Amino acid sequence: MKLLFEISSSGRRQSLLPDCDVNEYKFDPSLLRSEAPRLPEISEVDLDRHYTELAGETFGVNSGFYPLGSCTMKYNPKVNEELASLRGFTGIHPLQPESTVKGSLEVMGRTQAMLCEITGMDKMTLQPAAGAHGEYTGLLLIRNYHRDRGELGRRTKIIVPESAHGTNPASAVMAGFTVVSVPSNAQGGVDLDALRAAVGDDTAGLMLTNPNTLGLFDPGILEITKIIHDAGGLCYYDGANLNAVMGHARPGDMGFDCVHVNLHKTFSTPHGGGGPGSGPVGCKSFLAKYLPSPEIVETADGYGFSEAENSMGKVRSFYGNFLVVVRAFAYMLTLGRQGIPEASENAVLNANYMMRKLAPAYKIAYDAQCMHEFVMDIGPLKDEVGVNAMDIAKRLLDFGIHPPTMYFPLIVHEALMIEPTETESKETLDRACEVLLEIFKEAKENPELLHSAPNDCSISRPDEVNAARNPVLKYIFE
Ligand SMILES: *Cc1c(COP(=O)(O)O)cnc(C)c1O
């Protein structure tokens, strides 16, 4: 399609203003630019069509099935958007006096309380702006704990199983720790003997992604947290995948000391395109004195600000991404005690349904009951007919389906990670399976078709690294 500058025609305008009948204001000439900016000149209808066409080029949860593993790209109910756009929430200023924002403080306080109940934690902060930011905040809690016990110099290592999300080791390094990786066992869980061998008096803690990036709930979880605690370390739960367990199992009951959740995955904020997100962090009471400030606490006079005794200070300006919190609050209230566990049941059911329908053709990387997502291994197909995970992902675009996560987790070399989410109907899941099975057949009969896919999109196979590293963000005039 053509760009705005390419459809521009000199003198074309959107609206015709009447001649000015008031005195013209004279600016100080030193404030004026020497030549007029080169702006596109376009009529209103052409501009409208341009943006409508542009919107049609993108793909979102509102356009079709979007099974991007580990991202929980679920449908976000519109009522939550409506509530987040109420003037009472959007029109306030973060520096307003506490007494004038009691309602918003109540939303934050009650959201914290519900998230504590869902995760089994005692206290929660809403400041972190994303999952990885929450991990970093949680690790600072662990750091402060060891520092106050005079053990920080010795406890320098964070154990991260290889089935963890990629942000886990990155956050541990950012927080000043070194990372020790432990392998998975044949069932896709943490290898307990390797874990026992890895812990020692230099262990600061463990970060566990659960369900892990293979979509599996680790059956050794109680043993894992015990091994770490016995060694004097603390346990961090990456709860970004809480969609699979909320209302059924709580990190706090499994022995974890702190956890983050992703409101922009599980709790109904649209994501992608870089934000805004929210990664609240919860902890057990013995860590609460280090939480970021200000805290939101319930007082005799409604909700208000407070400061933890040994607070780590701010991890983000003001109070985090407040409107994301409003959406999460609305989401939890509308689902309630019955709906929250039902949502995760359906997420797990949908993933298992798809996995079983696809298993006769595709190799399932760890063929056990999965949680909210599962990983297919395209390795055998690649060996047989030379079609890889990327080819299959790209071919899905021709059928109007967003590709699943590719080449992740790294322990499966030709991985396709599928997360259907709870909001999809049986018809949608059936069609997606039909398409994937059809593509499997095509791979065997006509692999060329897959190598050249997508065949129906305006961009086929861009140089992704170059596009990310050297984006062209402005129009370059001839
Ligand atoms: C998405 C995700 C993260 C990171 O969350 P961001 O908000 O993208 O920083 C961490 N862990 C897991 C398991 C995730 O799925």
Short mmCIF file of C-alpha atoms in Angstrom, two decimals, residues 40-434:
data_model
loop_
_atom_site.label_atom_id
_atom_site.label_comp_id
_atom_site.label_asym_id
_atom_site.label_seq_id
_atom_site.Cartn_x
_atom_site.Cartn_y
_atom_site.Cartn_z
CA PRO A 40 1.30 15.23 3.68
CA GLU A 41 -1.65 17.04 2.06
CA ILE A 42 -4.64 14.75 1.85
CA SER A 43 -8.42 14.96 1.81
CA GLU A 44 -10.37 13.60 4.74
CA VAL A 45 -11.85 10.65 2.86
CA ASP A 46 -8.46 9.54 1.53
CA LEU A 47 -6.96 9.81 5.01
CA ASP A 48 -9.81 7.76 6.46
CA ARG A 49 -9.30 5.06 3.81
CA HIS A 50 -5.56 5.04 4.38
CA TYR A 51 -5.88 4.30 8.08
CA THR A 52 -8.68 1.82 7.59
CA GLU A 53 -6.51 -0.07 5.09
CA LEU A 54 -3.56 0.10 7.47
CA ALA A 55 -5.66 -1.27 10.35
CA GLY A 56 -6.67 -4.18 8.08
CA GLU A 57 -3.00 -5.11 7.59
CA THR A 58 -2.51 -5.91 11.23
CA PHE A 59 -3.63 -8.99 13.13
CA GLY A 60 -5.00 -8.95 16.65
CA VAL A 61 -7.12 -11.02 19.00
CA ASN A 62 -10.09 -9.20 17.46
CA SER A 63 -9.20 -10.42 13.95
CA GLY A 64 -8.86 -14.13 14.56
CA PHE A 65 -7.39 -17.05 16.47
CA TYR A 66 -4.15 -16.00 18.18
CA PRO A 67 -2.54 -19.02 19.90
CA LEU A 68 0.75 -17.32 20.87
CA GLY A 69 2.23 -19.58 23.55
CA SER A 70 3.29 -18.07 26.88
CA CYS A 71 1.53 -14.82 25.96
CA THR A 72 -2.06 -15.56 26.97
CA MET A 73 -3.53 -13.56 24.10
CA LYS A 74 -7.08 -13.95 25.31
CA TYR A 75 -10.09 -11.87 24.50
CA ASN A 76 -10.46 -8.91 26.83
CA PRO A 77 -14.07 -8.13 27.72
CA LYS A 78 -15.14 -4.70 26.53
CA VAL A 79 -16.81 -3.84 29.83
CA ASN A 80 -13.35 -3.67 31.42
CA GLU A 81 -12.26 -1.12 28.80
CA GLU A 82 -15.36 0.90 29.48
CA LEU A 83 -14.72 0.99 33.22
CA ALA A 84 -11.06 1.90 32.70
CA SER A 85 -12.12 4.88 30.61
CA LEU A 86 -14.43 6.41 33.26
CA ARG A 87 -13.58 10.06 33.86
CA GLY A 88 -13.13 9.45 37.58
CA PHE A 89 -10.18 7.18 36.75
CA THR A 90 -8.69 8.91 33.71
CA GLY A 91 -9.10 12.48 34.92
CA ILE A 92 -7.10 12.29 38.16
CA HIS A 93 -3.52 13.44 38.66
CA PRO A 94 -0.97 11.32 40.54
CA LEU A 95 -0.02 14.29 42.72
CA GLN A 96 -3.57 14.95 43.92
CA PRO A 97 -3.98 14.85 47.72
CA GLU A 98 -4.82 11.43 49.11
CA SER A 99 -8.18 12.56 50.44
CA THR A 100 -9.40 13.34 46.87
CA VAL A 101 -8.59 9.92 45.34
CA LYS A 102 -10.03 7.55 47.92
CA GLY A 103 -12.04 5.65 45.32
CA SER A 104 -8.99 4.91 43.16
CA LEU A 105 -7.00 3.88 46.24
CA GLU A 106 -9.80 1.49 47.10
CA VAL A 107 -9.59 -0.05 43.61
CA MET A 108 -5.86 -0.61 44.15
CA GLY A 109 -6.26 -1.88 47.71
CA ARG A 110 -8.98 -4.34 46.83
CA THR A 111 -7.12 -5.53 43.72
CA GLN A 112 -4.08 -6.22 45.92
CA ALA A 113 -6.25 -8.16 48.37
CA MET A 114 -7.80 -10.31 45.63
CA LEU A 115 -4.41 -11.02 44.06
CA CYS A 116 -3.09 -12.00 47.51
CA GLU A 117 -5.97 -14.42 47.89
CA ILE A 118 -5.41 -15.91 44.41
CA THR A 119 -1.64 -16.33 44.87
CA GLY A 120 -1.61 -17.24 48.57
CA MET A 121 0.58 -14.27 49.49
CA ASP A 122 0.28 -11.82 52.39
CA LYS A 123 1.12 -8.53 50.68
CA MET A 124 1.23 -7.17 47.16
CA THR A 125 2.68 -4.19 45.30
CA LEU A 126 1.16 -2.94 42.05
CA GLN A 127 4.15 -0.84 40.99
CA PRO A 128 6.06 -3.05 38.54
CA ALA A 129 5.13 -2.25 34.95
CA ALA A 130 5.57 -5.72 33.44
CA GLY A 131 6.39 -9.32 34.24
CA ALA A 132 10.15 -8.95 33.92
CA HIS A 133 9.99 -5.80 36.05
CA GLY A 134 8.11 -7.81 38.68
CA GLU A 135 10.81 -10.51 38.61
CA TYR A 136 13.42 -7.83 39.22
CA THR A 137 11.39 -6.40 42.13
CA GLY A 138 10.93 -9.88 43.64
CA LEU A 139 14.65 -10.56 43.41
CA LEU A 140 15.34 -7.30 45.22
CA LEU A 141 13.11 -8.60 48.05
CA ILE A 142 15.30 -11.71 48.18
CA ARG A 143 18.45 -9.57 48.05
CA ASN A 144 17.29 -7.38 50.94
CA TYR A 145 16.42 -10.46 52.99
CA HIS A 146 19.93 -11.93 52.64
CA ARG A 147 21.55 -8.53 53.17
CA ASP A 148 19.78 -8.04 56.50
CA ARG A 149 20.95 -11.47 57.64
CA GLY A 150 24.53 -10.59 56.67
CA GLU A 151 24.62 -13.33 54.05
CA LEU A 152 24.49 -11.37 50.82
CA GLY A 153 28.25 -11.63 50.27
CA ARG A 154 27.98 -15.41 50.32
CA ARG A 155 24.56 -16.05 48.77
CA THR A 156 25.19 -14.92 45.22
CA LYS A 157 23.50 -17.60 43.11
CA ILE A 158 19.99 -17.91 41.75
CA ILE A 159 18.99 -21.29 40.41
CA VAL A 160 16.95 -21.21 37.20
CA PRO A 161 15.68 -24.43 35.60
CA GLU A 162 16.26 -24.63 31.85
CA SER A 163 12.49 -24.75 31.24
CA ALA A 164 12.14 -21.22 32.68
CA HIS A 165 10.96 -18.23 30.74
CA GLY A 166 13.87 -16.34 29.19
CA THR A 167 13.29 -13.28 31.35
CA ASN A 168 14.12 -15.25 34.55
CA PRO A 169 17.90 -15.52 34.10
CA ALA A 170 18.01 -11.99 32.68
CA SER A 171 16.27 -10.56 35.77
CA ALA A 172 18.55 -12.51 38.12
CA VAL A 173 21.62 -10.99 36.46
CA MET A 174 20.05 -7.50 36.53
CA ALA A 175 19.51 -7.91 40.29
CA GLY A 176 23.19 -8.69 40.77
CA PHE A 177 23.11 -12.48 41.06
CA THR A 178 24.81 -15.17 39.02
CA VAL A 179 22.64 -17.81 37.39
CA VAL A 180 22.95 -21.56 37.85
CA SER A 181 20.97 -23.55 35.30
CA VAL A 182 19.49 -26.95 36.16
CA PRO A 183 18.32 -29.38 33.48
CA SER A 184 14.88 -30.93 33.01
CA ASN A 185 14.14 -34.60 33.53
CA ALA A 186 12.64 -36.86 30.85
CA GLN A 187 9.10 -35.80 31.85
CA GLY A 188 9.85 -32.11 31.38
CA GLY A 189 10.00 -31.24 35.11
CA VAL A 190 13.01 -30.08 37.14
CA ASP A 191 15.63 -32.83 37.57
CA LEU A 192 15.58 -33.12 41.38
CA ASP A 193 18.97 -34.82 41.68
CA ALA A 194 20.54 -32.07 39.60
CA LEU A 195 18.79 -29.51 41.80
CA ARG A 196 20.11 -31.14 45.00
CA ALA A 197 23.60 -31.08 43.52
CA ALA A 198 23.27 -27.40 42.55
CA VAL A 199 22.22 -25.97 45.94
CA GLY A 200 24.61 -24.96 48.69
CA ASP A 201 25.38 -22.18 51.12
CA ASP A 202 25.92 -19.86 48.12
CA THR A 203 22.27 -20.30 47.03
CA ALA A 204 20.26 -17.08 47.29
CA GLY A 205 17.15 -18.61 45.79
CA LEU A 206 15.32 -20.25 42.92
CA MET A 207 13.11 -18.83 40.19
CA LEU A 208 10.56 -21.27 38.92
CA THR A 209 8.27 -20.75 35.95
CA ASN A 210 5.21 -22.87 36.68
CA PRO A 211 3.54 -24.15 34.61
CA ASN A 212 6.89 -24.16 32.84
CA THR A 213 7.54 -23.19 29.24
CA LEU A 214 6.62 -26.71 28.12
CA GLY A 215 3.12 -26.07 29.50
CA LEU A 216 3.66 -28.59 32.30
CA PHE A 217 2.90 -28.31 36.01
CA ASP A 218 5.94 -29.60 37.86
CA PRO A 219 4.80 -32.54 40.02
CA GLY A 220 7.95 -32.19 42.15
CA ILE A 221 7.05 -28.67 43.19
CA LEU A 222 6.81 -29.27 46.96
CA GLU A 223 10.12 -31.12 46.92
CA ILE A 224 11.69 -28.30 44.89
CA THR A 225 10.76 -25.57 47.37
CA LYS A 226 11.87 -27.78 50.26
CA ILE A 227 15.31 -28.37 48.74
CA ILE A 228 15.80 -24.62 48.32
CA HIS A 229 14.55 -23.70 51.79
CA ASP A 230 16.68 -26.40 53.41
CA ALA A 231 19.70 -24.80 51.75
CA GLY A 232 18.74 -21.37 53.16
CA GLY A 233 17.47 -19.90 49.88
CA LEU A 234 14.13 -18.32 49.00
CA CYS A 235 11.69 -19.37 46.28
CA TYR A 236 10.39 -17.07 43.56
CA TYR A 237 7.39 -18.12 41.47
CA ASP A 238 7.08 -16.75 37.94
CA GLY A 239 3.29 -16.52 37.85
CA ALA A 240 2.94 -14.99 34.39
CA ASN A 241 1.22 -18.25 33.41
CA LEU A 242 -1.28 -18.02 36.26
CA ASN A 243 -4.07 -18.40 33.72
CA ALA A 244 -3.57 -22.16 34.03
CA VAL A 245 -3.86 -22.42 37.80
CA MET A 246 -5.76 -19.44 39.20
CA GLY A 247 -8.50 -20.48 41.57
CA HIS A 248 -7.07 -24.02 41.78
CA ALA A 249 -3.56 -23.89 43.19
CA ARG A 250 -1.66 -21.14 44.95
CA PRO A 251 2.09 -20.49 44.84
CA GLY A 252 1.91 -19.50 48.52
CA ASP A 253 0.68 -22.99 49.44
CA MET A 254 3.47 -24.63 47.42
CA GLY A 255 6.18 -23.03 49.52
CA PHE A 256 6.96 -19.93 47.47
CA ASP A 257 8.01 -16.74 49.21
CA CYS A 258 7.25 -14.28 46.41
CA VAL A 259 5.55 -14.23 43.04
CA HIS A 260 4.65 -11.93 40.20
CA VAL A 261 1.57 -12.08 38.01
CA ASN A 262 1.01 -10.45 34.62
CA LEU A 263 -2.20 -8.42 34.61
CA HIS A 264 -1.69 -7.93 30.87
CA LYS A 265 -1.91 -11.67 30.28
CA THR A 266 -4.22 -13.31 32.77
CA PHE A 267 -6.24 -10.33 33.99
CA SER A 268 -7.65 -8.75 30.88
CA THR A 269 -5.43 -5.99 29.57
CA PRO A 270 -4.77 -6.15 25.83
CA HIS A 271 -1.06 -6.50 25.15
CA GLY A 272 1.44 -6.59 22.37
CA GLY A 273 3.08 -3.59 20.78
CA GLY A 274 4.96 -2.79 23.96
CA GLY A 275 2.47 -1.98 26.65
CA PRO A 276 1.16 -0.76 28.95
CA GLY A 277 1.43 -3.74 31.26
CA SER A 278 1.48 -4.48 34.95
CA GLY A 279 3.40 -7.11 36.92
CA PRO A 280 2.25 -6.96 40.57
CA VAL A 281 4.51 -8.73 43.05
CA GLY A 282 3.23 -10.55 46.10
CA CYS A 283 5.24 -11.82 49.04
CA LYS A 284 4.94 -13.56 52.39
CA SER A 285 4.78 -11.28 55.43
CA PHE A 286 8.45 -11.73 56.41
CA LEU A 287 9.45 -9.97 53.15
CA ALA A 288 6.77 -7.28 53.24
CA LYS A 289 8.95 -4.74 55.04
CA TYR A 290 11.06 -4.37 51.88
CA LEU A 291 8.20 -3.72 49.44
CA PRO A 292 8.32 -0.63 47.21
CA SER A 293 6.70 2.54 48.53
CA PRO A 294 4.23 4.06 48.70
CA GLU A 295 2.13 1.10 49.74
CA ILE A 296 -1.64 1.16 49.54
CA VAL A 297 -3.08 0.07 52.89
CA GLU A 298 -6.51 -0.17 54.42
CA THR A 299 -7.01 2.20 57.35
CA ALA A 300 -9.92 3.10 59.60
CA ASP A 301 -10.55 5.97 57.19
CA GLY A 302 -10.65 4.02 53.92
CA TYR A 303 -7.57 3.23 51.85
CA GLY A 304 -4.44 5.37 52.03
CA PHE A 305 -0.69 5.53 51.45
CA SER A 306 1.93 4.11 53.75
CA GLU A 307 5.61 3.23 53.65
CA ALA A 308 7.16 -0.13 54.46
CA GLU A 309 9.71 -0.14 57.29
CA ASN A 310 12.76 -0.96 55.12
CA SER A 311 11.22 -0.18 51.75
CA MET A 312 13.39 -0.64 48.67
CA GLY A 313 11.96 2.70 47.46
CA LYS A 314 10.23 3.17 44.17
CA VAL A 315 10.57 0.75 41.27
CA ARG A 316 8.37 2.92 39.09
CA SER A 317 7.00 6.44 39.07
CA PHE A 318 3.91 6.92 41.24
CA TYR A 319 1.73 3.81 41.58
CA GLY A 320 2.29 1.69 38.47
CA ASN A 321 -0.02 1.50 35.47
CA PHE A 322 -3.23 2.33 37.26
CA LEU A 323 -5.72 1.79 34.42
CA VAL A 324 -4.40 -1.74 33.90
CA VAL A 325 -5.22 -2.33 37.56
CA VAL A 326 -8.76 -1.02 37.00
CA ARG A 327 -9.25 -3.57 34.20
CA ALA A 328 -7.94 -6.39 36.40
CA PHE A 329 -10.23 -5.32 39.24
CA ALA A 330 -13.25 -5.30 36.91
CA TYR A 331 -12.21 -8.68 35.47
CA MET A 332 -11.91 -10.34 38.87
CA LEU A 333 -15.17 -8.84 40.12
CA THR A 334 -17.10 -9.95 37.04
CA LEU A 335 -15.70 -13.50 37.16
CA GLY A 336 -15.75 -13.89 40.91
CA ARG A 337 -15.05 -16.99 42.95
CA GLN A 338 -16.81 -19.21 40.45
CA GLY A 339 -15.60 -17.67 37.20
CA ILE A 340 -11.89 -17.44 37.98
CA PRO A 341 -11.33 -21.19 38.43
CA GLU A 342 -13.68 -21.85 35.50
CA ALA A 343 -11.57 -19.65 33.23
CA SER A 344 -8.44 -21.66 34.03
CA GLU A 345 -10.31 -24.97 33.66
CA ASN A 346 -11.39 -23.96 30.17
CA ALA A 347 -7.89 -22.73 29.26
CA VAL A 348 -6.48 -26.13 30.25
CA LEU A 349 -9.31 -28.05 28.60
CA ASN A 350 -8.89 -26.16 25.32
CA ALA A 351 -5.15 -26.80 25.22
CA ASN A 352 -5.58 -30.52 25.92
CA TYR A 353 -8.37 -30.75 23.36
CA MET A 354 -6.17 -29.30 20.63
CA MET A 355 -3.16 -31.35 21.68
CA ARG A 356 -5.09 -34.62 21.46
CA LYS A 357 -6.56 -33.74 18.06
CA LEU A 358 -3.13 -32.89 16.68
CA ALA A 359 -1.17 -35.71 18.32
CA PRO A 360 -1.95 -38.33 15.63
CA ALA A 361 -0.01 -36.20 13.11
CA TYR A 362 2.38 -33.89 14.95
CA LYS A 363 4.93 -35.01 17.50
CA ILE A 364 4.06 -33.59 20.94
CA ALA A 365 7.31 -32.66 22.67
CA TYR A 366 6.29 -33.97 26.11
CA ASP A 367 3.22 -36.08 25.59
CA ALA A 368 1.61 -35.74 29.01
CA GLN A 369 -1.49 -33.89 30.14
CA CYS A 370 -0.65 -30.26 29.55
CA MET A 371 -1.79 -27.12 31.31
CA HIS A 372 -2.73 -24.00 29.28
CA GLU A 373 -0.32 -24.65 26.41
CA PHE A 374 1.62 -27.44 24.72
CA VAL A 375 4.71 -27.71 22.57
CA MET A 376 4.87 -29.52 19.22
CA ASP A 377 8.21 -30.72 17.93
CA ILE A 378 8.54 -30.20 14.17
CA GLY A 379 11.97 -31.95 14.18
CA PRO A 380 10.69 -35.26 12.72
CA LEU A 381 8.86 -33.46 9.90
CA LYS A 382 11.97 -31.43 9.17
CA ASP A 383 14.08 -34.58 8.93
CA GLU A 384 11.53 -36.26 6.69
CA VAL A 385 10.49 -33.54 4.23
CA GLY A 386 12.59 -30.47 5.08
CA VAL A 387 9.70 -28.37 6.40
CA ASN A 388 10.51 -26.51 9.61
CA ALA A 389 8.58 -24.76 12.40
CA MET A 390 8.91 -21.39 10.67
CA ASP A 391 7.35 -22.77 7.44
CA ILE A 392 4.32 -24.07 9.31
CA ALA A 393 3.92 -20.84 11.28
CA LYS A 394 4.08 -18.80 8.08
CA ARG A 395 1.60 -21.04 6.25
CA LEU A 396 -0.94 -20.51 9.06
CA LEU A 397 -1.09 -16.85 8.06
CA ASP A 398 -2.57 -17.86 4.68
CA PHE A 399 -5.46 -19.39 6.63
CA GLY A 400 -6.05 -16.30 8.78
CA ILE A 401 -4.53 -17.78 11.95
CA HIS A 402 -1.81 -16.04 13.91
CA PRO A 403 1.31 -18.21 14.23
CA PRO A 404 2.02 -19.81 17.59
CA THR A 405 5.29 -19.08 19.42
CA MET A 406 8.19 -20.47 17.38
CA TYR A 407 11.58 -21.80 18.46
CA PHE A 408 10.72 -21.46 22.14
CA PRO A 409 11.33 -23.08 24.56
CA LEU A 410 14.93 -23.58 23.46
CA ILE A 411 15.07 -27.16 24.79
CA VAL A 412 12.90 -28.21 21.81
CA HIS A 413 14.76 -27.23 18.65
CA GLU A 414 11.85 -26.98 16.21
CA ALA A 415 9.25 -25.87 18.73
CA LEU A 416 5.76 -24.56 18.05
CA MET A 417 4.12 -23.57 21.32
CA ILE A 418 0.33 -23.33 21.19
CA GLU A 419 -1.83 -21.59 23.80
CA PRO A 420 -5.46 -21.41 22.69
CA THR A 421 -6.82 -19.67 25.89
CA GLU A 422 -10.22 -20.17 27.49
CA THR A 423 -12.21 -17.71 25.43
CA GLU A 424 -12.19 -19.72 22.16
CA SER A 425 -15.21 -21.74 21.10
CA LYS A 426 -15.08 -25.40 20.13
CA GLU A 427 -15.74 -24.38 16.51
CA THR A 428 -12.67 -22.13 16.49
CA LEU A 429 -10.49 -24.85 18.01
CA ASP A 430 -11.81 -27.42 15.52
CA ARG A 431 -11.07 -25.14 12.58
CA ALA A 432 -7.55 -24.42 13.86
CA CYS A 433 -6.88 -28.16 14.20
CA GLU A 434 -8.28 -28.80 10.73
#
